[in-house]
Tab-separated table of C-alpha atoms and ligand atoms in Angstrom:
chain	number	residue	atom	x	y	z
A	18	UNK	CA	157.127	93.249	153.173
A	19	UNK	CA	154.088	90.810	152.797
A	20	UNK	CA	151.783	90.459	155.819
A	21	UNK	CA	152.450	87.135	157.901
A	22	UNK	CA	149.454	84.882	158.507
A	23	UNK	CA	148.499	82.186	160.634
A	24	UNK	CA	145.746	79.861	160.027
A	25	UNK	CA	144.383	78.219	163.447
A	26	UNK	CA	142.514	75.185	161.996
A	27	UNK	CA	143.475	73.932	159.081
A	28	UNK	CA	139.717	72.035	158.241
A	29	UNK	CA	137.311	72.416	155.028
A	30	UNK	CA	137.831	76.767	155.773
A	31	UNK	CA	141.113	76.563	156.702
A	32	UNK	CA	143.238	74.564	154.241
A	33	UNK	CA	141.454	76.929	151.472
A	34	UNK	CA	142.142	80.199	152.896
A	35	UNK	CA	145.664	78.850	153.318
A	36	UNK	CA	146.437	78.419	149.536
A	37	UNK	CA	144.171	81.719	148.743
A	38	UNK	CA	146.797	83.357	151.422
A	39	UNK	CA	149.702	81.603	149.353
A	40	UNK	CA	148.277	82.454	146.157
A	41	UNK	CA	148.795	86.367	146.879
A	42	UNK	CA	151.874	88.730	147.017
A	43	UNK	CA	151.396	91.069	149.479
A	44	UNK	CA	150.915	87.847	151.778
A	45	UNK	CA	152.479	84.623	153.074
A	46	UNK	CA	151.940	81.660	155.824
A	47	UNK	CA	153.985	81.499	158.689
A	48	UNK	CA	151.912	78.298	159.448
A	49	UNK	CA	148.849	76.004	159.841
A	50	UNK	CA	147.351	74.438	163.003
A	51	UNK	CA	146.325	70.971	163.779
A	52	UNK	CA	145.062	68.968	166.612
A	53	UNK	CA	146.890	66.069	165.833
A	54	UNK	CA	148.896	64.388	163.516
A	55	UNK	CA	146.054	62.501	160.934
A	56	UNK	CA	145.717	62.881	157.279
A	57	UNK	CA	145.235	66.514	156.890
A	58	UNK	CA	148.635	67.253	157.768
A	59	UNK	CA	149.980	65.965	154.290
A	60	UNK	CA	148.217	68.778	152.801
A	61	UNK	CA	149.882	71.428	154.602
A	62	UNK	CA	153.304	68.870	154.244
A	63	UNK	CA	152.730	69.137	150.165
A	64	UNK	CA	152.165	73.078	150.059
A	65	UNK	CA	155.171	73.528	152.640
A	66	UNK	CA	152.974	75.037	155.132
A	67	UNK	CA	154.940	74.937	159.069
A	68	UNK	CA	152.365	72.767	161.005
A	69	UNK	CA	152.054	73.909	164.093
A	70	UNK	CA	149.614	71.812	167.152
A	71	UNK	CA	146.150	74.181	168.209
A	72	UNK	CA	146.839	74.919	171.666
A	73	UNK	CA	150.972	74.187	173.788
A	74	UNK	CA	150.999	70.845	175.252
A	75	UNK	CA	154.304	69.711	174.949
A	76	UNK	CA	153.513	66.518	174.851
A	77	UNK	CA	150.740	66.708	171.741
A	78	UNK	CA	153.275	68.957	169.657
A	79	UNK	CA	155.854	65.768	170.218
A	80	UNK	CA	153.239	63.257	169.196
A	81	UNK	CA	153.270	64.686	165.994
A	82	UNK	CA	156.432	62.911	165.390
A	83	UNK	CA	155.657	60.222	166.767
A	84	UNK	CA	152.943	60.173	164.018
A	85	UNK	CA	155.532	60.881	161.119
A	86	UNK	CA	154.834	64.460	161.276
A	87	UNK	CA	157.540	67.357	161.959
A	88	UNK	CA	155.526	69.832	164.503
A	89	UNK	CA	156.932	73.393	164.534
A	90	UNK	CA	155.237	74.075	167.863
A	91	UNK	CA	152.287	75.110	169.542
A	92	UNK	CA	150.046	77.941	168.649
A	93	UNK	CA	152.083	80.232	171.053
A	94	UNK	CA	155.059	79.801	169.009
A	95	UNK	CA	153.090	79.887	165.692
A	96	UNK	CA	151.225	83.908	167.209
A	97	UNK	CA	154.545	85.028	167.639
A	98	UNK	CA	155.552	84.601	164.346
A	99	UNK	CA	152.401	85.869	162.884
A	100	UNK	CA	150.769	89.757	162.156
A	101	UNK	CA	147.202	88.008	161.858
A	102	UNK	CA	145.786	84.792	162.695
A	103	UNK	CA	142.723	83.783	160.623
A	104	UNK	CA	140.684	81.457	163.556
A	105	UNK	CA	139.128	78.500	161.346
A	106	UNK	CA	138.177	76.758	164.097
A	107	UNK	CA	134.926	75.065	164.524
A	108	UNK	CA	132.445	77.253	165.453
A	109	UNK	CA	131.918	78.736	169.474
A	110	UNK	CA	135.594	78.596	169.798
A	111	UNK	CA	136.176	82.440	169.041
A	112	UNK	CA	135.976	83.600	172.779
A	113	UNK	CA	138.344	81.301	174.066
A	114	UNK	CA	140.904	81.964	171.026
A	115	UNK	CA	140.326	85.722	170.627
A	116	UNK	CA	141.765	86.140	174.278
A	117	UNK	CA	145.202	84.379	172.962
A	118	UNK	CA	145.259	86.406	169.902
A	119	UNK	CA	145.066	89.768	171.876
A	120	UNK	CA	147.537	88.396	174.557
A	121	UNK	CA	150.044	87.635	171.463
A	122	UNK	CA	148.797	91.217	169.970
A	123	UNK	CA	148.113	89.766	166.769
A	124	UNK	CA	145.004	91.010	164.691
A	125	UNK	CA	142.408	88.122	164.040
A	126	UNK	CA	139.645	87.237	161.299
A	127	UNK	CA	137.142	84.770	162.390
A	128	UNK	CA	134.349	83.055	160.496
A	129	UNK	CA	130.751	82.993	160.401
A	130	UNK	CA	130.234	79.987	162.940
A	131	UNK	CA	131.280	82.943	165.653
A	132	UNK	CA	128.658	85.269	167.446
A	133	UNK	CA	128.700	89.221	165.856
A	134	UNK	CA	129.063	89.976	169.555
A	135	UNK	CA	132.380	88.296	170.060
A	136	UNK	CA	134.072	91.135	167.657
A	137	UNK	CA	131.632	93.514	167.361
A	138	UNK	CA	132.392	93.670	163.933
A	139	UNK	CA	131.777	91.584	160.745
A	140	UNK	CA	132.875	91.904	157.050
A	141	UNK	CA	131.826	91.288	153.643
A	142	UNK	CA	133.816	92.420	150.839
A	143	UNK	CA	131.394	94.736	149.080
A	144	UNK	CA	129.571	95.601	152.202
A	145	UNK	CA	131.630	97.130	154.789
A	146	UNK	CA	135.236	97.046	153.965
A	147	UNK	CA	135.730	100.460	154.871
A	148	UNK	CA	134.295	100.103	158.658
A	149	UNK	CA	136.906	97.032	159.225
A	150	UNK	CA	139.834	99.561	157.992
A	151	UNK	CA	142.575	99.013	161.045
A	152	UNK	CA	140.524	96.987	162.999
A	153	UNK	CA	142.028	94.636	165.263
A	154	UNK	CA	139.534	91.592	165.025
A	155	UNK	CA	136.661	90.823	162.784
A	156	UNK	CA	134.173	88.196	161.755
A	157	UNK	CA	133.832	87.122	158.215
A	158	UNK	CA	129.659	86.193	157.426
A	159	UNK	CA	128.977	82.803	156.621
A	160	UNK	CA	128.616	81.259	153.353
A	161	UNK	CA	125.190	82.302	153.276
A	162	UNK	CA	125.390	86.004	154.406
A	163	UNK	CA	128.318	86.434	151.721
A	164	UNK	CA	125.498	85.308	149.467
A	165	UNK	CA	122.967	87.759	150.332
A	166	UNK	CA	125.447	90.694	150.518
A	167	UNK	CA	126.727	90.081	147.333
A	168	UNK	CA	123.627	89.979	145.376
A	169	UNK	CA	121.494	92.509	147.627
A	170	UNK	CA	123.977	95.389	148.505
A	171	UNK	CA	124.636	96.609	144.801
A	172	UNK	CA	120.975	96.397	144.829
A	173	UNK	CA	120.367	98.756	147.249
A	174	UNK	CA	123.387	100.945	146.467
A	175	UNK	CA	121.162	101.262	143.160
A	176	UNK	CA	117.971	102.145	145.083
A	177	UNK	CA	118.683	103.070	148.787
A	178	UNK	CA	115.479	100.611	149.809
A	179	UNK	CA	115.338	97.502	150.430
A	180	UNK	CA	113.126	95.057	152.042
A	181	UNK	CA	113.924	91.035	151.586
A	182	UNK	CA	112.467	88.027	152.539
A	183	UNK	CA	114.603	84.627	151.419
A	184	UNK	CA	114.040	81.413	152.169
A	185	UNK	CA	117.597	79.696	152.724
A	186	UNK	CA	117.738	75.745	151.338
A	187	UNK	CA	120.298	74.667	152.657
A	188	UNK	CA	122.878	71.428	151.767
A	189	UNK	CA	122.529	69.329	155.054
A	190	UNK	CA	126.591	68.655	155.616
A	191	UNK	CA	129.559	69.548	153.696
A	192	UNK	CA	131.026	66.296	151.221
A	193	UNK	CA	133.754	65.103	154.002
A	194	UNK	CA	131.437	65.656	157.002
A	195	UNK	CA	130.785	62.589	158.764
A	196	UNK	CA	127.109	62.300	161.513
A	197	UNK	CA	125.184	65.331	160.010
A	198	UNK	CA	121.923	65.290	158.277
A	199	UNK	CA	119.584	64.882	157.647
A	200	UNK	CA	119.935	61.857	155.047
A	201	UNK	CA	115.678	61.563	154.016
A	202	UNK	CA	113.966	64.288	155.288
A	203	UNK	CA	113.942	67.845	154.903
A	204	UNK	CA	114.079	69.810	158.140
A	205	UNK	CA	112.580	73.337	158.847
A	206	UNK	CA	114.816	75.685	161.281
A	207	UNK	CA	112.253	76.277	164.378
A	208	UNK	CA	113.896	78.907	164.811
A	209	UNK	CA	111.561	81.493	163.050
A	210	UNK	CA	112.999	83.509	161.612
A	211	UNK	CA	116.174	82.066	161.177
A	212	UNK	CA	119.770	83.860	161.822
A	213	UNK	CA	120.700	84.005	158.005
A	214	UNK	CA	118.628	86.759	157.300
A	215	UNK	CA	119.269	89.222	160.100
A	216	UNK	CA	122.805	88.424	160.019
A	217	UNK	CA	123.224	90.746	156.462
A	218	UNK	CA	122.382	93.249	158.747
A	219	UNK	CA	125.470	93.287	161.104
A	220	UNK	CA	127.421	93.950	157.586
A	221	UNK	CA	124.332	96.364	155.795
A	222	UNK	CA	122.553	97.627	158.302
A	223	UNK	CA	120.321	99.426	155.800
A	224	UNK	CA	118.766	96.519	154.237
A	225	UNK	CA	115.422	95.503	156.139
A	226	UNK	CA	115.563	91.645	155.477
A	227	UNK	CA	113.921	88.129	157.163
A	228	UNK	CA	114.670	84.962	156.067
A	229	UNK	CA	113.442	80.803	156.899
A	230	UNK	CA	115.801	77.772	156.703
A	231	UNK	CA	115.385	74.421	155.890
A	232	UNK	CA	117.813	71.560	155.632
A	233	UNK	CA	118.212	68.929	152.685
A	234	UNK	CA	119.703	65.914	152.188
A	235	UNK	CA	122.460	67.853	149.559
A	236	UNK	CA	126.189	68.012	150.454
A	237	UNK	CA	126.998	70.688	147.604
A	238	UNK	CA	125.166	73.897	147.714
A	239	UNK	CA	122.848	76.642	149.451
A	240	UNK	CA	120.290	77.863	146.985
A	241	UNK	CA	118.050	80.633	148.137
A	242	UNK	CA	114.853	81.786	147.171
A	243	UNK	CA	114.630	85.521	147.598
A	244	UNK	CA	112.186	88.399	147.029
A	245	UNK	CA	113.111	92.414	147.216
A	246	UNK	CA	110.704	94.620	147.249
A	247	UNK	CA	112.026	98.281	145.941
A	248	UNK	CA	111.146	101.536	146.565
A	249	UNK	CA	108.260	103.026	144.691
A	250	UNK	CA	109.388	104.968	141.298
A	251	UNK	CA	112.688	102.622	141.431
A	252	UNK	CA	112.734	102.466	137.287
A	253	UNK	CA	114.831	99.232	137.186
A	254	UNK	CA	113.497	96.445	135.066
A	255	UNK	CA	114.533	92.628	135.169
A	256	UNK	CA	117.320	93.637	132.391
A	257	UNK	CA	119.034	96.679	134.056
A	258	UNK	CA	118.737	94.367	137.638
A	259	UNK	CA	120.599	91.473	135.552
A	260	UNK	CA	123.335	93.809	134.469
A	261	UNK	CA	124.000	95.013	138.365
A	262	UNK	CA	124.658	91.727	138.931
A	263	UNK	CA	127.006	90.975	135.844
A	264	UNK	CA	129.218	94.100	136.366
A	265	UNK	CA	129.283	92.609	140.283
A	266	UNK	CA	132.543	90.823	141.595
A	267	UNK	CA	132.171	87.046	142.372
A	268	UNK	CA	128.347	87.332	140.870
A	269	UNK	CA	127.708	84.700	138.068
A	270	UNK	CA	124.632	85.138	135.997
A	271	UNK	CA	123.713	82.608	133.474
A	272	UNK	CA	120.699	81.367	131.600
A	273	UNK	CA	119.677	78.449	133.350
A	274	UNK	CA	117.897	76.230	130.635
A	275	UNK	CA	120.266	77.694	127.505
A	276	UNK	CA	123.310	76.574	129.070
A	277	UNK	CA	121.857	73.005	130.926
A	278	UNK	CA	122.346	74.923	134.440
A	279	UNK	CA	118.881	73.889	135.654
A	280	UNK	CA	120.160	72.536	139.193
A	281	UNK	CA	123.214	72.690	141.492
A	282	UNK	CA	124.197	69.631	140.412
A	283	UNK	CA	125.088	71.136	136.864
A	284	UNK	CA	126.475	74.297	138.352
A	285	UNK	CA	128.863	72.104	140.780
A	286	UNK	CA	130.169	70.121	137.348
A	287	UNK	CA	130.644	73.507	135.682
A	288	UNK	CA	132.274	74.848	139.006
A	289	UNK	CA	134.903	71.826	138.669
A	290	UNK	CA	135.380	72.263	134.501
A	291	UNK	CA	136.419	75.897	135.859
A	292	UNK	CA	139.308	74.112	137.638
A	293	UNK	CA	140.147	75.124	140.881
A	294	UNK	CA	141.417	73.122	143.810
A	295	UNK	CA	138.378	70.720	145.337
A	296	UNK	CA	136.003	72.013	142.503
A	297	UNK	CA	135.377	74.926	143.814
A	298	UNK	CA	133.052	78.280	142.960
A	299	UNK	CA	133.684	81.476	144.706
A	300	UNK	CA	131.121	83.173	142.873
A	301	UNK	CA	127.516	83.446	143.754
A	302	UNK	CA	125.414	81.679	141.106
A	303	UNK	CA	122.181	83.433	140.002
A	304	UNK	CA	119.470	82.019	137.530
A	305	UNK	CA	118.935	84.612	134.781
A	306	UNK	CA	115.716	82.897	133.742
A	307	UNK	CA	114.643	82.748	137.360
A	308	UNK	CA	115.004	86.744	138.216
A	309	UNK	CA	111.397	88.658	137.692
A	310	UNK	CA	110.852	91.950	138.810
A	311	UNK	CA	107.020	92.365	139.145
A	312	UNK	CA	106.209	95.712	139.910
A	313	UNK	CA	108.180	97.000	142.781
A	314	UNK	CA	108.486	93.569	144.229
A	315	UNK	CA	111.817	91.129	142.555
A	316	UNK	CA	111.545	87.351	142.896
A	317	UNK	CA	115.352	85.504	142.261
A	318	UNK	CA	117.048	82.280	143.125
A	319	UNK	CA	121.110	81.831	143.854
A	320	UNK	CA	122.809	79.543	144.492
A	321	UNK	CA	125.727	79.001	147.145
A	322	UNK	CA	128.899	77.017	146.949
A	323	UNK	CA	129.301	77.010	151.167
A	324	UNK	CA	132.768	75.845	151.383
A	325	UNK	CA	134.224	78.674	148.877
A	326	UNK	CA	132.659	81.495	148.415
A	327	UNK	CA	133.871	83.083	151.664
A	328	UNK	CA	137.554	82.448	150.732
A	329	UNK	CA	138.507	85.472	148.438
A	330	UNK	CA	136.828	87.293	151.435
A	331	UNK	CA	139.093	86.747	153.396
A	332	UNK	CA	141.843	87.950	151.904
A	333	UNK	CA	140.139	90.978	151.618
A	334	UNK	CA	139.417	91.241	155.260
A	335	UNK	CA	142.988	90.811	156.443
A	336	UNK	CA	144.191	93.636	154.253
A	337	UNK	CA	141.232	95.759	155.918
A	338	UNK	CA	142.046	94.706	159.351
A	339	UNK	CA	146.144	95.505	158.043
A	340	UNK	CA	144.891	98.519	156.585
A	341	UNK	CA	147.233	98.190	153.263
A	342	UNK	CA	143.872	98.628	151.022
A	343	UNK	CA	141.136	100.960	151.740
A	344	UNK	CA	139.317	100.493	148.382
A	345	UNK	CA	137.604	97.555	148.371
A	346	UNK	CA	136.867	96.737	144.583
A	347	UNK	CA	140.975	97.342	144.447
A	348	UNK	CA	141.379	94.784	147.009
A	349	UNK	CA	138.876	92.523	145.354
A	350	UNK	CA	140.351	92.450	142.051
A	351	UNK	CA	143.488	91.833	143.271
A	352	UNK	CA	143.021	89.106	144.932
A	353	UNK	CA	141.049	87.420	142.366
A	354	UNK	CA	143.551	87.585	139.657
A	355	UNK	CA	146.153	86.513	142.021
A	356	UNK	CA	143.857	83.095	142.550
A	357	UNK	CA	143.486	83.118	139.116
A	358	UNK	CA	147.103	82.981	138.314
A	359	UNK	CA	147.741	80.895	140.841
A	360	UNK	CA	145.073	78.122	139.308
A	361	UNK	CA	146.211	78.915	135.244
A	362	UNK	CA	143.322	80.308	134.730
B	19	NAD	P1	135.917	71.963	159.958
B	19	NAD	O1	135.390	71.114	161.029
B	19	NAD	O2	135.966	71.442	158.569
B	19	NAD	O3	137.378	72.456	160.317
B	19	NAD	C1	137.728	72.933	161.593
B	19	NAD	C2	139.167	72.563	161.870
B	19	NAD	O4	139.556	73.107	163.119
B	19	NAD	C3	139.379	71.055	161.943
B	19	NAD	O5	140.538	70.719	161.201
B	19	NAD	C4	139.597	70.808	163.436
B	19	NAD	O6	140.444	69.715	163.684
B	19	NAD	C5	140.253	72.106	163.857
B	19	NAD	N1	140.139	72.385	165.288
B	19	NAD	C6	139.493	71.680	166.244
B	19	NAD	N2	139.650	72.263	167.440
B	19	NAD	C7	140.407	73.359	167.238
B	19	NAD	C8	140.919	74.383	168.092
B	19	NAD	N3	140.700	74.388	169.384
B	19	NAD	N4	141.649	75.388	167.540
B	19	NAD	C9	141.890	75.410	166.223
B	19	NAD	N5	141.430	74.462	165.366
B	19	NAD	C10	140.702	73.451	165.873
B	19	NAD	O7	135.066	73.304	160.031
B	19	NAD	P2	134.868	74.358	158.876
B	19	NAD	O8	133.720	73.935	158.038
B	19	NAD	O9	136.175	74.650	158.231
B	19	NAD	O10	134.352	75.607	159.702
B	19	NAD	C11	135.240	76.541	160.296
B	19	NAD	C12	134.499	77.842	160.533
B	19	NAD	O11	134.061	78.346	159.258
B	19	NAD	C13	133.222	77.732	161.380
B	19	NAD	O12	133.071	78.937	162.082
B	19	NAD	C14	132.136	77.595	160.337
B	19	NAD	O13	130.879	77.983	160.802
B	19	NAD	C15	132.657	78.540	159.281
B	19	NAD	N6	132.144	78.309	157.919
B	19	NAD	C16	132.002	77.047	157.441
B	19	NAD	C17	131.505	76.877	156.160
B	19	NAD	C18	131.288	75.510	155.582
B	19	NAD	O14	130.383	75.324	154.780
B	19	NAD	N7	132.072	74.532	155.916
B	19	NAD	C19	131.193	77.989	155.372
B	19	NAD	C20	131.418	79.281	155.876
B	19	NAD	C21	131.884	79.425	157.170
């Protein structure tokens, strides 16, 4: 029988892990939250997702009507019907939510904008599946942490050392955010050093890694700039690193100045020529020509597609927390081709 989800806020996250849900056969949406009825809803309308309103106020579930809307009922209602909720709420919501999810004893996956410390637990696909098996809550990394765990733990799988310092660029709001920035300047996180960094850590403990942020006026991408230093007598080269990284899932490596890939702009237009919903890349783009390994130390740049790439993730993490796949590359590859399929690609 596939696994019931609920998807409490049905934003930029949301609506995507929705149709990744829908995309998949061992899964399907019991429904969608909003917090009123505006032009989001005809989204979840179109894919015949049940709208439900975010919280039980009678009187907010009826306005949905009133706006043209047919409201299913509040997020009560929605839990009940539901095995796990995946919380897409803004961020700093998760301790107020989590308490309804265990009241309605329905697992939850939450998303990087929460604390580690409100589950105690966070996930990455090719991190830490196995530690999220049967789990009743977890907290998928951000965009950027998926990034580093992708490209860093096969690494150290390969060597069993790592120490990493990246400096995160990162886009200063997403395309349909309205009041972020900055618009002309380019703004340093005082915050030294910065949460990206350490946060790999809650999924790959082993991995000794500091990072620095800065904001820039770019609504598309993340690019990092990251060195590695391995363990002496590691006997990789730039080549055999490169291949890691091709034989990873949801890695991308290309030549940067062969294939006219020489900024994010190029990669976005080759993410939308790939042709899934809202243009988007799940992968984790990484410069061939701008990986060097210099003696022990390895200098690379990747870029980040931060409203995407944690979507197959997802997926992965509510069959963890379900516990119907304890092999993560199995649940990977799964629910990949099912997205796939579900674009014609
Ligand atoms: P968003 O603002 O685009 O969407 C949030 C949605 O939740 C909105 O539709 C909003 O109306 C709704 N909402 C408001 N109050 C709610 C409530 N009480 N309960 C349920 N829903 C409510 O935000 P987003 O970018 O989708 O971010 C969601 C989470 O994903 C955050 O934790 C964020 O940090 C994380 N995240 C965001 C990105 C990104 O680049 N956008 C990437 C990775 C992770």
């Amino acid at each position: 029988m596939a696994m019931k989800v609920a998807i409490n806020g049905f934003g930029t996250i949301g609506k995507r892990v929705a149709d990744a849900v829908a995309a998949q056969a061992d899964m399907e949406i019991v429904g969608v939250t909003k917090t009123g009825p505006s032009f989001g809803c005809e989204l979840a309308v179109r894919r015949g997702f049940p709208l439900y309103y975010t919280s039980d106020d009678a009187g907010r579930v009826a306005a949905f009507s009133e706006g043209g809307y047919e409201c299913a009922g509040g997020l009560s209602e929605l839990l009940a019907a539901a095995d796990v909720v995946v919380d897409c709420s803004p961020g700093k919501m998760g301790a107020e939510n989590l308490t309804k999810y265990r009241k309605a004893g329905v697992k939850a996956v939450f998303q990087g904008g929460e604390p580690h410390a409100l589950t105690g637990l966070s996930y990455s696909s090719s991190a830490n599946h196995d530690a999220n098996l049967g789990a009743d809550a977890t907290r998928v990394v951000s965009c950027n942490t998926t990034g580093l765990s992708r490209t860093l733990v096969p690494l150290w799988e390969t060597c069993r050392s790592l120490a990493v310092e990246c400096t995160m660029i990162r886009r200063a709001a997403d395309p349909g955010d309205l009041g972020k920035g900055p618009i002309n300047a380019i703004k340093p996180v005082l915050n030294v050093p910065s949460h990206h960094g350490p946060d790999l850590m809650t999924v790959k403990p082993e991995i000794r890694i500091n990072s620095l942020a800065v904001a820039v006026p770019t609504t598309i991408m993340h690019v990092h700039a990251i060195t590695a230093d391995q363990p002496a007598g590691h006997g990789l080269t730039t080549e055999s690193i490169i291949e890691i990284w091709r034989r990873q899932p949801r890695v991308i490596v290309m030549k940067g100045a062969e294939n006219r890939l020489t900024s994010t702009a190029e990669v976005m237009e080759m993410a939308r020529d790939i042709g899934r919903k809202w243009g988007d890349l799940h992968e984790i783009f990484v410069w061939e020509d701008g990986v060097s390994l210099q003696g022990d130390r390895l200098y690379y740049f990747q870029a980040i597609h931060q409203e995407s790439d944690v979507i197959p993730e997802n997926i992965d993490a509510i069959r963890a927390l379900m516990g119907t796949e304890s092999d993560w590359r199995a649940s990977v590859a799964r629910t990949d081709a099912a997205i796939s399929a579900y674009y014609n690609l």
